[in-house]
XYZ file of C-alpha atoms in Angstrom:
754
model
C 111.034 75.333 103.314
C 112.385 77.981 100.298
C 115.181 75.962 100.764
C 113.233 71.954 101.210
C 114.725 69.555 98.992
C 113.201 67.948 96.613
C 112.324 65.434 94.115
C 114.485 66.869 91.356
C 117.860 67.607 91.423
C 117.204 71.360 89.246
C 115.468 72.193 92.414
C 117.844 71.909 94.926
C 119.551 75.799 95.000
C 118.418 77.076 98.491
C 116.551 79.793 97.244
C 116.545 82.450 100.020
C 113.426 84.307 100.582
C 113.901 88.403 101.188
C 110.535 89.808 101.102
C 107.378 88.760 103.780
C 105.424 88.952 100.262
C 106.168 85.850 99.279
C 106.663 84.478 101.764
C 103.044 84.884 102.926
C 102.007 83.139 99.677
C 103.447 80.196 100.620
C 101.724 80.108 103.869
C 98.659 78.527 102.836
C 99.934 76.092 100.884
C 102.079 74.693 103.576
C 99.750 74.703 105.435
C 97.553 72.308 103.075
C 100.350 70.948 102.349
C 101.227 70.135 106.478
C 97.692 68.067 106.612
C 98.207 66.624 103.262
C 101.886 64.841 105.479
C 100.081 64.757 108.999
C 97.880 61.811 107.593
C 100.226 59.831 106.213
C 101.425 57.765 110.269
C 97.703 57.457 110.369
C 97.303 53.593 108.080
C 93.490 53.993 109.768
C 91.669 56.229 107.474
C 87.080 56.284 108.195
C 85.401 56.394 104.623
C 85.061 60.511 105.965
C 88.646 61.843 106.611
C 89.685 59.810 103.322
C 87.317 61.637 101.170
C 88.291 65.420 103.565
C 91.968 64.643 102.205
C 91.441 64.070 98.608
C 89.666 67.919 98.712
C 92.598 68.874 100.482
C 95.123 67.215 97.211
C 92.106 68.735 94.412
C 92.303 72.048 95.563
C 96.189 72.314 96.464
C 96.162 70.435 92.223
C 94.019 73.609 91.011
C 95.347 75.840 93.143
C 98.978 74.876 91.782
C 97.570 75.115 88.408
C 96.040 79.259 88.887
C 99.210 79.994 90.471
C 101.385 77.990 87.292
C 98.631 79.842 84.354
C 100.227 83.355 86.245
C 103.651 82.396 86.625
C 103.904 81.111 82.459
C 102.384 84.528 81.917
C 105.256 86.486 83.813
C 106.975 83.929 80.928
C 105.654 85.290 78.428
C 106.140 88.315 79.147
C 110.314 88.400 80.673
C 111.980 86.260 77.881
C 115.206 86.710 79.868
C 112.640 84.665 83.126
C 111.165 82.137 80.597
C 113.349 78.899 80.688
C 113.881 78.826 83.756
C 109.978 79.688 85.246
C 109.069 77.409 82.297
C 111.104 74.927 84.226
C 109.704 75.132 87.732
C 105.905 75.638 86.617
C 106.228 72.251 84.782
C 107.849 70.554 87.950
C 105.175 72.850 90.525
C 102.036 71.837 87.472
C 103.637 67.513 87.520
C 103.843 67.685 91.649
C 100.477 69.172 92.177
C 99.347 66.623 89.588
C 100.526 64.474 91.519
C 99.639 65.620 94.919
C 95.458 65.314 93.351
C 96.449 61.661 92.041
C 98.315 60.268 95.600
C 94.991 62.039 97.219
C 92.786 60.237 95.209
C 90.074 57.880 96.806
C 88.809 56.286 93.720
C 92.508 55.138 92.284
C 93.362 52.075 92.483
C 96.075 51.182 95.041
C 97.081 47.778 96.563
C 95.647 47.517 99.094
C 97.019 46.854 103.156
C 96.972 44.317 104.561
C 94.166 44.442 106.618
C 91.719 45.122 103.648
C 90.930 48.612 104.138
C 92.655 51.360 101.627
C 94.588 54.144 102.258
C 94.809 57.005 100.993
C 98.446 57.763 101.268
C 99.522 53.394 100.795
C 102.619 55.521 98.826
C 104.125 57.789 101.313
C 107.427 58.374 99.449
C 105.242 59.549 96.154
C 103.671 61.868 99.404
C 106.397 63.374 99.681
C 108.612 63.218 96.794
C 105.355 65.438 95.514
C 105.383 67.834 97.992
C 109.243 68.738 98.428
C 108.970 68.964 94.436
C 105.689 70.899 95.057
C 107.651 73.740 98.059
C 110.307 73.496 96.053
C 108.986 74.790 92.710
C 106.318 77.354 93.783
C 109.624 78.922 95.994
C 110.835 79.153 92.301
C 108.345 80.344 90.657
C 107.734 83.701 93.307
C 111.362 83.908 93.776
C 111.868 84.394 90.213
C 108.672 86.512 89.691
C 110.163 88.921 92.148
C 113.299 90.034 90.267
C 110.806 91.300 87.918
C 110.184 94.276 91.133
C 114.150 94.083 91.022
C 114.486 94.685 87.026
C 111.106 97.095 87.478
C 113.067 99.446 90.522
C 117.067 99.401 88.007
C 115.154 100.124 85.157
C 113.200 103.644 86.698
C 117.289 104.435 88.222
C 118.242 104.473 85.328
C 115.705 106.413 83.812
C 116.345 108.773 86.536
C 120.104 108.298 86.159
C 118.900 109.476 82.384
C 117.869 112.555 83.003
C 119.615 113.538 85.975
C 122.975 113.096 83.490
C 121.034 115.569 81.157
C 120.014 117.984 84.360
C 123.297 118.420 84.924
C 124.706 119.293 81.114
C 121.640 122.128 81.258
C 122.748 125.746 80.194
C 119.368 127.202 79.646
C 115.814 127.738 81.684
C 113.524 126.606 79.522
C 115.498 123.015 78.965
C 115.800 121.818 82.655
C 112.164 123.794 82.629
C 111.233 120.213 80.399
C 114.371 117.935 81.792
C 113.364 118.785 85.512
C 109.978 117.786 85.591
C 110.182 114.508 83.824
C 112.413 113.963 86.867
C 109.601 115.195 88.951
C 107.615 112.232 87.279
C 110.226 109.870 87.845
C 111.157 110.482 91.020
C 107.488 109.953 91.315
C 107.490 106.519 89.839
C 110.808 105.192 91.587
C 109.470 106.683 95.379
C 106.672 103.791 94.519
C 108.268 100.748 93.748
C 111.569 101.602 96.072
C 108.348 102.351 99.565
C 106.418 99.026 98.336
C 110.297 97.716 98.375
C 111.532 98.495 101.817
C 107.657 97.431 103.463
C 107.694 94.086 101.248
C 111.584 93.623 102.721
C 111.673 90.629 105.729
C 115.507 91.511 107.129
C 114.522 95.114 109.389
C 118.445 96.406 108.485
C 117.729 96.261 104.915
C 114.747 98.201 105.090
C 116.246 100.800 108.111
C 118.811 100.997 104.965
C 117.063 102.149 101.884
C 115.127 103.928 104.286
C 117.932 106.349 104.851
C 118.687 106.296 101.407
C 114.839 107.112 100.416
C 115.292 110.336 102.820
C 118.390 110.693 100.734
C 116.376 110.656 97.304
C 113.590 113.428 99.339
C 115.552 116.110 100.381
C 117.901 116.113 97.574
C 115.393 115.982 94.871
C 114.472 119.808 96.025
C 118.269 120.921 97.323
C 118.050 119.901 92.933
C 115.444 122.258 92.256
C 116.984 125.251 93.613
C 120.898 124.447 93.316
C 120.276 123.834 90.398
C 118.480 126.681 89.238
C 120.908 128.746 91.243
C 123.420 127.685 88.942
C 122.332 128.920 86.310
C 120.768 131.974 87.750
C 124.433 132.694 88.485
C 126.823 130.781 85.650
C 129.793 132.398 86.761
C 129.630 131.877 90.814
C 132.430 128.801 91.597
C 129.780 128.261 95.183
C 126.563 127.513 93.621
C 128.651 125.032 91.409
C 129.931 124.230 94.464
C 127.149 123.120 96.295
C 124.722 122.174 93.158
C 127.953 119.853 92.639
C 127.464 118.254 96.036
C 123.798 117.460 95.184
C 124.060 115.232 92.522
C 127.060 113.093 93.841
C 125.020 113.168 96.725
C 121.693 112.000 94.852
C 123.710 109.681 92.471
C 125.432 107.603 95.705
C 121.617 107.062 97.369
C 120.725 105.921 93.788
C 122.797 103.765 94.025
C 121.969 102.242 97.754
C 118.791 101.539 97.669
C 120.386 98.933 94.350
C 122.736 97.304 95.968
C 119.904 96.821 98.843
C 117.179 95.920 96.656
C 120.402 93.683 94.862
C 122.062 91.865 97.680
C 125.295 93.601 95.651
C 128.562 95.019 97.062
C 130.240 97.786 95.296
C 133.683 96.104 94.448
C 132.924 92.639 95.679
C 133.233 93.765 99.055
C 130.931 92.936 101.949
C 129.116 95.554 103.675
C 129.504 95.346 107.616
C 128.328 97.378 110.521
C 131.021 99.326 112.824
C 131.039 97.009 116.132
C 128.989 99.275 118.497
C 129.903 99.200 122.210
C 126.150 97.465 123.287
C 127.079 94.785 120.628
C 129.878 94.289 122.330
C 129.178 93.663 124.864
C 125.918 91.611 124.309
C 128.418 89.009 122.609
C 130.699 89.843 125.543
C 128.115 88.909 127.996
C 126.887 85.357 125.788
C 130.672 84.349 126.012
C 130.450 85.080 130.426
C 126.736 82.843 130.800
C 127.768 80.256 128.026
C 130.806 79.010 130.779
C 127.486 77.446 132.762
C 127.696 75.357 129.715
C 130.919 74.001 128.603
C 134.060 74.274 130.502
C 135.747 74.569 127.794
C 133.617 76.622 124.908
C 136.623 78.942 124.395
C 140.241 80.296 125.227
C 140.315 82.948 128.574
C 142.708 84.827 125.988
C 139.003 85.720 123.564
C 136.980 86.779 126.735
C 139.499 88.894 127.888
C 140.388 90.302 124.200
C 136.322 90.411 123.503
C 135.993 92.573 127.008
C 139.631 95.103 125.972
C 137.623 94.942 122.692
C 134.662 97.474 124.112
C 136.982 99.042 126.200
C 139.057 100.654 123.494
C 135.655 101.086 121.814
C 134.613 103.900 125.224
C 137.429 105.717 123.741
C 134.228 107.261 121.579
C 133.488 108.995 124.518
C 136.662 109.234 127.481
C 138.430 111.405 124.571
C 135.934 113.612 123.491
C 135.851 117.315 124.386
C 132.508 117.855 125.592
C 132.546 114.859 127.406
C 133.046 116.269 131.122
C 135.049 115.524 133.926
C 132.630 113.626 135.866
C 131.750 111.314 132.661
C 134.691 110.808 131.259
C 135.419 109.673 134.867
C 133.048 107.099 135.559
C 133.208 106.093 132.461
C 137.416 104.931 133.039
C 136.088 103.192 137.470
C 133.817 101.577 134.932
C 135.831 100.494 132.622
C 138.733 99.270 134.688
C 136.043 97.972 137.460
C 135.051 95.932 134.307
C 138.197 94.450 134.089
C 138.586 93.480 137.974
C 135.184 90.966 137.228
C 136.406 89.677 134.145
C 139.923 89.205 135.231
C 138.470 87.928 139.175
C 136.140 85.564 136.462
C 138.836 83.717 135.045
C 140.986 82.728 137.455
C 138.308 81.177 139.190
C 138.299 79.459 135.578
C 141.150 78.490 135.819
C 141.062 76.751 139.199
C 137.696 74.840 137.996
C 139.424 73.658 134.623
C 142.364 72.548 137.082
C 140.565 70.457 138.950
C 138.810 68.447 136.314
C 135.469 69.970 136.628
C 133.156 68.971 134.137
C 131.122 72.550 134.927
C 131.203 75.964 137.002
C 131.796 75.805 140.384
C 129.946 77.878 142.879
C 132.503 81.125 143.134
C 132.223 81.103 139.176
C 128.408 81.391 139.754
C 129.836 84.967 141.422
C 132.480 85.668 139.622
C 129.423 85.035 136.015
C 127.356 87.173 137.885
C 129.656 90.566 139.018
C 131.116 90.487 135.190
C 127.650 90.788 133.832
C 126.789 92.996 137.121
C 129.556 95.677 136.034
C 129.138 95.153 131.890
C 125.553 96.194 132.216
C 126.628 99.352 134.453
C 129.031 100.216 131.907
C 126.281 100.041 128.759
C 124.350 102.063 131.068
C 126.367 105.062 131.972
C 127.130 105.102 128.329
C 124.219 105.517 127.261
C 123.061 108.154 129.688
C 126.475 110.039 128.580
C 124.907 109.806 124.938
C 121.488 110.028 125.296
C 121.905 112.664 127.465
C 124.756 115.354 125.756
C 122.381 114.451 121.982
C 119.544 115.983 124.461
C 121.611 118.424 125.371
C 122.406 120.080 122.008
C 118.961 119.544 120.718
C 118.154 122.103 123.406
C 120.974 124.475 122.415
C 119.989 124.182 118.836
C 116.018 124.321 119.017
C 116.052 127.714 117.900
C 118.593 127.455 114.845
C 120.644 130.961 115.468
C 123.466 129.827 113.175
C 121.303 129.504 110.485
C 119.095 133.126 111.471
C 122.488 134.347 111.317
C 123.794 132.886 107.731
C 120.496 133.839 106.380
C 120.214 137.409 107.437
C 124.423 137.929 107.258
C 123.761 136.776 103.523
C 121.077 138.822 102.467
C 123.187 141.580 103.520
C 125.356 140.020 101.353
C 127.917 140.652 104.881
C 130.453 138.261 103.324
C 132.835 138.000 106.428
C 129.506 137.649 109.071
C 129.672 135.367 106.831
C 132.723 133.666 106.847
C 131.743 133.944 110.904
C 128.879 132.011 111.092
C 130.292 129.351 108.817
C 132.376 129.082 111.134
C 130.159 128.454 114.282
C 127.835 125.910 112.124
C 130.822 123.509 111.532
C 131.261 123.712 115.422
C 128.050 122.371 115.806
C 128.225 120.111 113.340
C 131.051 118.050 114.844
C 128.974 118.428 117.191
C 126.290 116.264 116.316
C 128.229 113.869 113.519
C 130.121 113.056 116.909
C 126.998 112.557 118.915
C 125.087 110.135 116.723
C 128.696 108.873 116.592
C 127.884 107.694 120.282
C 124.227 107.079 120.503
C 125.103 104.603 117.520
C 127.060 102.994 119.814
C 124.373 102.486 122.694
C 121.484 102.610 119.943
C 120.278 98.557 120.874
C 119.475 97.049 117.473
C 120.759 97.259 114.563
C 118.399 99.659 112.052
C 118.533 102.230 114.366
C 122.315 101.928 114.416
C 121.558 102.563 110.845
C 119.808 105.565 111.302
C 122.205 106.602 113.862
C 125.313 106.311 111.242
C 121.985 108.095 108.508
C 121.788 110.937 110.631
C 125.914 111.578 111.146
C 126.408 110.863 107.466
C 123.200 114.332 106.755
C 124.341 117.194 109.005
C 128.499 115.510 107.485
C 127.514 116.469 103.961
C 124.600 119.078 104.960
C 126.274 121.382 107.377
C 129.306 122.176 104.087
C 126.197 122.779 101.789
C 124.739 125.538 103.694
C 127.779 127.738 103.653
C 128.339 127.537 99.689
C 124.438 128.492 99.516
C 125.105 131.002 102.106
C 128.328 132.387 100.977
C 126.395 132.355 96.989
C 123.352 134.106 98.923
C 126.921 136.722 100.039
C 127.666 137.115 96.963
C 124.248 137.805 94.996
C 122.150 139.796 98.167
C 119.429 140.594 95.625
C 119.050 137.215 94.318
C 115.439 135.144 95.449
C 116.466 132.533 93.715
C 120.399 131.965 95.811
C 118.098 132.529 98.870
C 115.027 129.803 98.551
C 117.892 127.512 97.490
C 119.543 128.536 101.232
C 116.462 128.221 103.073
C 115.433 125.014 101.416
C 118.922 124.328 103.082
C 118.330 125.112 107.001
C 115.110 123.216 106.674
C 117.289 119.661 105.356
C 118.835 121.012 108.909
C 115.720 121.303 110.776
C 114.190 118.149 109.373
C 117.256 115.655 110.612
C 117.223 117.830 114.321
C 113.803 116.880 113.938
C 114.104 113.557 113.402
C 117.226 113.052 115.103
C 114.265 114.002 118.453
C 112.394 110.737 117.149
C 115.807 108.808 116.905
C 116.768 109.689 120.299
C 113.317 108.740 121.957
C 113.556 105.222 120.314
C 116.688 104.630 121.506
C 115.535 105.286 125.623
C 112.344 102.995 124.549
C 114.888 99.766 122.768
C 117.218 100.927 126.489
C 113.660 101.789 128.474
C 112.217 97.701 127.253
C 109.831 100.086 125.808
C 110.214 99.465 122.041
C 107.373 97.569 120.176
C 104.619 99.105 122.827
C 102.403 100.332 120.747
C 98.635 101.946 120.723
C 95.469 101.531 119.546
C 95.531 104.073 117.385
C 98.573 103.719 115.062
C 97.471 100.387 113.496
C 93.935 100.072 111.205
C 91.699 100.812 113.025
C 90.529 96.877 114.641
C 87.195 95.336 112.820
C 83.564 95.928 114.991
C 84.789 99.409 116.036
C 84.316 102.011 113.374
C 83.309 99.257 110.360
C 79.632 99.838 110.820
C 79.261 103.450 109.338
C 81.494 101.971 106.358
C 80.201 99.278 105.408
C 79.463 100.642 101.796
C 81.675 101.836 101.173
C 84.139 99.377 98.839
C 87.278 98.612 99.895
C 90.327 99.981 96.647
C 93.571 100.458 95.926
C 94.176 103.639 93.488
C 95.573 103.270 90.331
C 97.979 105.297 88.904
C 96.364 108.033 88.261
C 94.782 108.602 91.292
C 97.584 108.323 92.594
C 99.176 110.940 91.139
C 96.653 112.912 91.419
C 96.355 113.312 95.724
C 100.855 113.416 95.905
C 100.480 116.765 96.070
C 97.476 116.840 99.030
C 99.662 113.879 101.090
C 102.647 116.399 100.496
C 100.920 119.093 101.699
C 99.569 116.655 105.154
C 103.938 115.397 105.580
C 104.397 118.617 106.145
C 102.330 119.922 108.410
C 102.512 116.560 110.140
C 106.655 117.691 110.499
C 105.259 121.675 111.887
C 103.250 119.762 114.836
C 106.841 117.341 115.489
C 109.218 120.550 115.719
C 106.244 122.384 118.233
C 105.976 119.272 120.135
C 109.366 118.864 120.797
C 109.183 122.527 122.233
C 106.709 121.210 125.177
C 108.076 120.656 128.544
C 105.605 118.914 129.598
C 105.348 116.059 127.627
C 102.316 113.794 129.138
C 99.867 116.873 128.647
C 96.564 116.351 127.191
C 97.000 118.251 124.457
C 99.472 117.712 123.579
C 98.844 113.827 123.213
C 96.498 114.097 120.904
C 98.163 116.826 118.534
C 100.851 113.784 118.597
C 98.645 111.514 117.939
C 96.406 113.475 115.508
C 100.223 114.071 113.608
C 100.993 110.424 113.709
C 97.496 109.346 112.107
C 97.742 112.515 109.231
C 101.220 110.503 108.260
C 99.809 107.826 107.977
C 97.492 108.970 104.998
C 100.423 111.354 103.156
C 102.373 107.978 102.876
C 99.131 106.198 102.034
C 98.784 108.938 99.788
C 102.195 107.533 98.156
C 101.071 103.780 98.101
C 103.023 102.970 101.128
C 102.156 102.338 105.322
C 99.973 100.487 107.196
C 96.748 101.587 104.600
C 96.685 99.455 102.053
C 93.229 100.507 99.908
C 90.658 102.771 100.063
C 88.552 101.121 103.446
C 91.594 101.729 105.237
C 91.873 105.670 104.917
C 88.529 105.843 105.216
C 89.041 104.616 108.769
C 91.905 106.229 109.575
C 89.841 109.406 108.756
C 87.397 108.744 110.813
C 89.801 107.466 114.244
C 91.523 111.045 113.662
C 88.471 112.872 113.645
C 86.985 111.958 117.082
C 90.896 111.994 118.021
C 90.221 116.156 116.859
C 87.265 116.044 118.888
C 88.945 114.468 122.032
C 91.143 117.756 121.980
C 88.588 120.307 121.236
C 86.973 119.005 124.829
C 90.796 119.240 126.818
C 91.216 122.507 125.025
C 87.364 123.401 126.272
C 88.802 122.737 130.180
C 91.961 124.509 129.671
C 90.328 127.236 128.553
C 88.102 127.643 131.917
C 92.342 128.289 132.943
C 92.506 132.219 130.419
C 92.270 135.808 130.943
C 88.692 136.472 129.341
C 90.886 137.593 126.404
C 93.027 134.576 125.785
C 90.119 132.563 125.873
C 88.696 134.434 123.288
C 91.736 132.711 120.565
C 91.591 129.490 121.835
C 87.595 129.084 121.557
C 87.284 130.874 118.465
C 90.235 127.741 117.554
C 89.164 125.178 119.364
C 85.403 125.871 117.237
C 87.044 125.812 114.197
C 88.575 121.989 114.975
C 85.723 120.528 115.685
C 83.606 121.481 112.723
C 86.138 120.215 110.555
C 86.845 116.521 112.660
C 83.062 116.997 112.098
C 82.430 117.665 108.658
C 85.523 115.451 108.395
C 83.022 112.204 110.155
C 80.001 112.962 109.088
C 82.208 113.554 104.934
C 83.528 108.892 105.672
C 80.141 108.050 107.126
C 78.317 109.099 103.963
C 77.451 106.204 101.373
C 78.781 106.268 97.818
C 78.902 103.835 94.848
C 81.097 103.921 91.971
C 84.742 103.838 91.835
C 85.398 107.935 90.810
C 82.619 108.927 94.067
C 85.129 107.086 96.182
C 87.749 108.450 94.891
C 86.326 111.559 95.144
C 85.590 110.917 99.020
C 89.017 109.918 98.875
C 90.577 113.430 97.829
C 87.580 115.150 100.188
C 89.042 113.426 102.887
C 92.160 114.265 103.078
C 91.225 117.528 102.809
C 89.563 118.223 106.042
C 92.308 116.088 106.979
C 95.221 119.164 105.936
C 92.520 121.411 107.188
C 92.550 120.523 110.763
C 96.119 119.880 111.101
C 96.760 123.250 109.675
C 94.533 124.073 112.796
C 96.392 121.486 114.941
C 99.557 123.348 113.860
C 98.471 126.633 114.881
C 96.482 126.491 118.851
C 100.139 123.977 119.605
C 102.223 126.796 119.541
C 99.056 129.931 121.378
C 98.852 127.270 124.313
C 102.177 126.731 124.828
C 102.748 129.299 125.174
C 99.759 130.206 127.772
C 101.140 126.690 129.881
C 104.537 128.632 130.262
C 102.333 132.254 131.283
C 100.700 130.734 133.720
C 103.416 127.887 134.693
C 104.698 131.694 136.430
C 102.224 132.778 138.055
C 101.708 129.167 139.530
C 100.639 130.414 142.846
C 96.879 131.518 141.922
C 96.661 129.035 139.299
C 97.476 126.025 140.405
C 100.692 123.721 139.151
C 100.603 122.126 135.014
C 99.886 119.088 137.078
C 96.756 120.784 138.278
C 95.102 121.514 135.310
C 96.085 117.602 133.722
C 94.046 116.450 136.612
C 91.369 118.303 135.408
C 91.813 117.166 131.930
C 89.982 113.873 130.476
C 92.648 111.006 130.547
C 93.128 109.787 126.470
C 95.251 106.733 125.622
C 98.948 107.722 125.324
C 101.556 107.143 122.517
C 105.346 105.902 123.805
C 106.568 106.452 120.207
C 104.027 108.801 118.617
C 106.278 109.319 116.094
C 107.517 106.112 114.751
C 108.357 105.471 111.291
C 108.498 109.038 109.963
C 112.156 109.137 109.062
C 112.110 105.962 107.491
C 109.352 106.656 104.679
C 109.772 110.936 103.699
C 110.377 110.180 99.962
C 108.121 112.102 97.877
C 108.623 114.957 95.487
C 108.179 117.391 98.102
C 106.162 120.738 97.166
C 107.406 119.735 93.421
C 104.486 121.174 92.195
C 105.074 124.556 94.051
C 108.507 124.577 92.854
C 107.654 124.012 89.102
C 105.559 127.404 89.581
C 108.753 129.147 90.213
C 110.063 128.168 87.801
C 108.365 130.167 84.715
C 110.796 132.599 85.176
C 114.098 134.356 85.704
C 114.390 137.390 88.725
C 115.914 140.027 86.941
C 117.810 140.765 89.814
């Protein structure tokens, strides 16, 4: 569609549509033109049909006229696009007028041989006009899209200038002033890049953008505390190293964003992902199965070469010091089996060629099946090893013992202990980096490969940053800001471990064919289900000022959902209703957080209020599950759970009533949105308190199964609720905001005296 040639050579440029918004804008126009073109092969038309076609042609012309007016206004405001946009608008208007004339029944045309008028007497003219219209309109849209790219680049340039100023400041007062400006610029950049990420068509570009924006989110807070630490301790080398690493990574992430939106590559290089084992096996199987279609499609050396490339990459598994002897042996045996089956296939293939066979023989068919099965088994074994190791690592490091030890020894000023625990953290980092590399091999999709690479880079960079922050604290154990700085880097590490758990589930979902199976509550509420109570609310988008006002609430909601996810990970039984309902509420709260940043599926206030009502209903379901659970507890334990349950019920009912109360006017609607987010924050605060309490009780009673029955029997007694297969999907892709900036800004007004 984008590359359709037009009547004028000026527009035959093979325009590439890269965003969904441009594509969706073209859909109605293509539909109308298709309606017109489809009638060109029907020489006889009734008067009623002619009039209908005439209306479609006029509608196209009017729509193009309005569209062109907008394009011309854009040209006036953007001098660098004025000439190109003006020409595209001229061609679009001319093509629209031509279509209107060609579909005008009143236009005199030469009558056909049967004496009846036809709308499309000039078939060539209609095809030419349609092609010109599509091409010129597409060019207008693509040119308009350049404005969005320009806005992102301009926003990035502002951030870079302020970043350089921040790097050079020497006084605390100057830092406070400049960082305040920097925070506002980062919020603007977050909104622009978030919209762009959601609009991109290619999933791999979305994943790359999500990774870069995740770095920017974490680095924003790191930059604040690292800079404060340097200002407080200007002669501390470890503090300077810590700060320089943050600035370097932030600049790199900013450049990555620009590369994605402009399709530019540094030094003219083409960015290609390292070939994963999954991709290698997929290509190999494709070549093997392709032999059925053509025996002469490729040389047999190519088939052997593809397999050897896969086997070579399995060395990442077999050469690892962390791979068990049993797993190493199993992988090597499966590699050998794949070689043998491939050799047999090549032998059968060569025999078929010697007999001048036109298609694969029965022996070849059998060999093809055996070869595909053997590489499938190899992939399954590699998946089991990578996922198993990742799960074991996450379980092993769930308590974050090295981080705790570094904080404690740093706070005591024990430099020797910090050095020792830094070595332990370094070993943990190497394990995690290698595991991410193995997960990349079996991830199953290119976006997940990109996410694995991002996780690997994050562990690789954050580990040394934690160590330098801990060294600074050990040298200045009474420094509050040095302690705060170490906390921020440790939180980033813990957050990445949590994201790795999500990634692990997504990889499993892809392997087991569950990817894309979303539950209803993750999408916008379905029409008719909840809309009856919200008809009086006008669906509007918040302006920039209103968006900024609710940004703080949204960021607090983001932190709460992260806490919920962390607590959920600690449950042994992930099928407990309490866990599942907590997960679903966390997902919905997260989508509300994305709304506060102008991202995600919730586009208008109506969408947000729908989501809030669904969340309140899920919260009431959780109350029901908690009540059932409480019947298994002692009186003292029951009081604790029921007390929080009643608090949760009250908050959910309050949220429901607020959502269903009709309001008039934009101000009242905004206040309603603000109130809904505040109530949701209160609900999630109670949920984050209840999850560890209930988990502790479940563990206690599990050990007393003989008297209270198994956890499975408790679950059977609870009411069933929808299960979410991928409760945290996208949470790591869009986590970019200036997290808790206001809290940290409040701490900028003084330097500690010690």
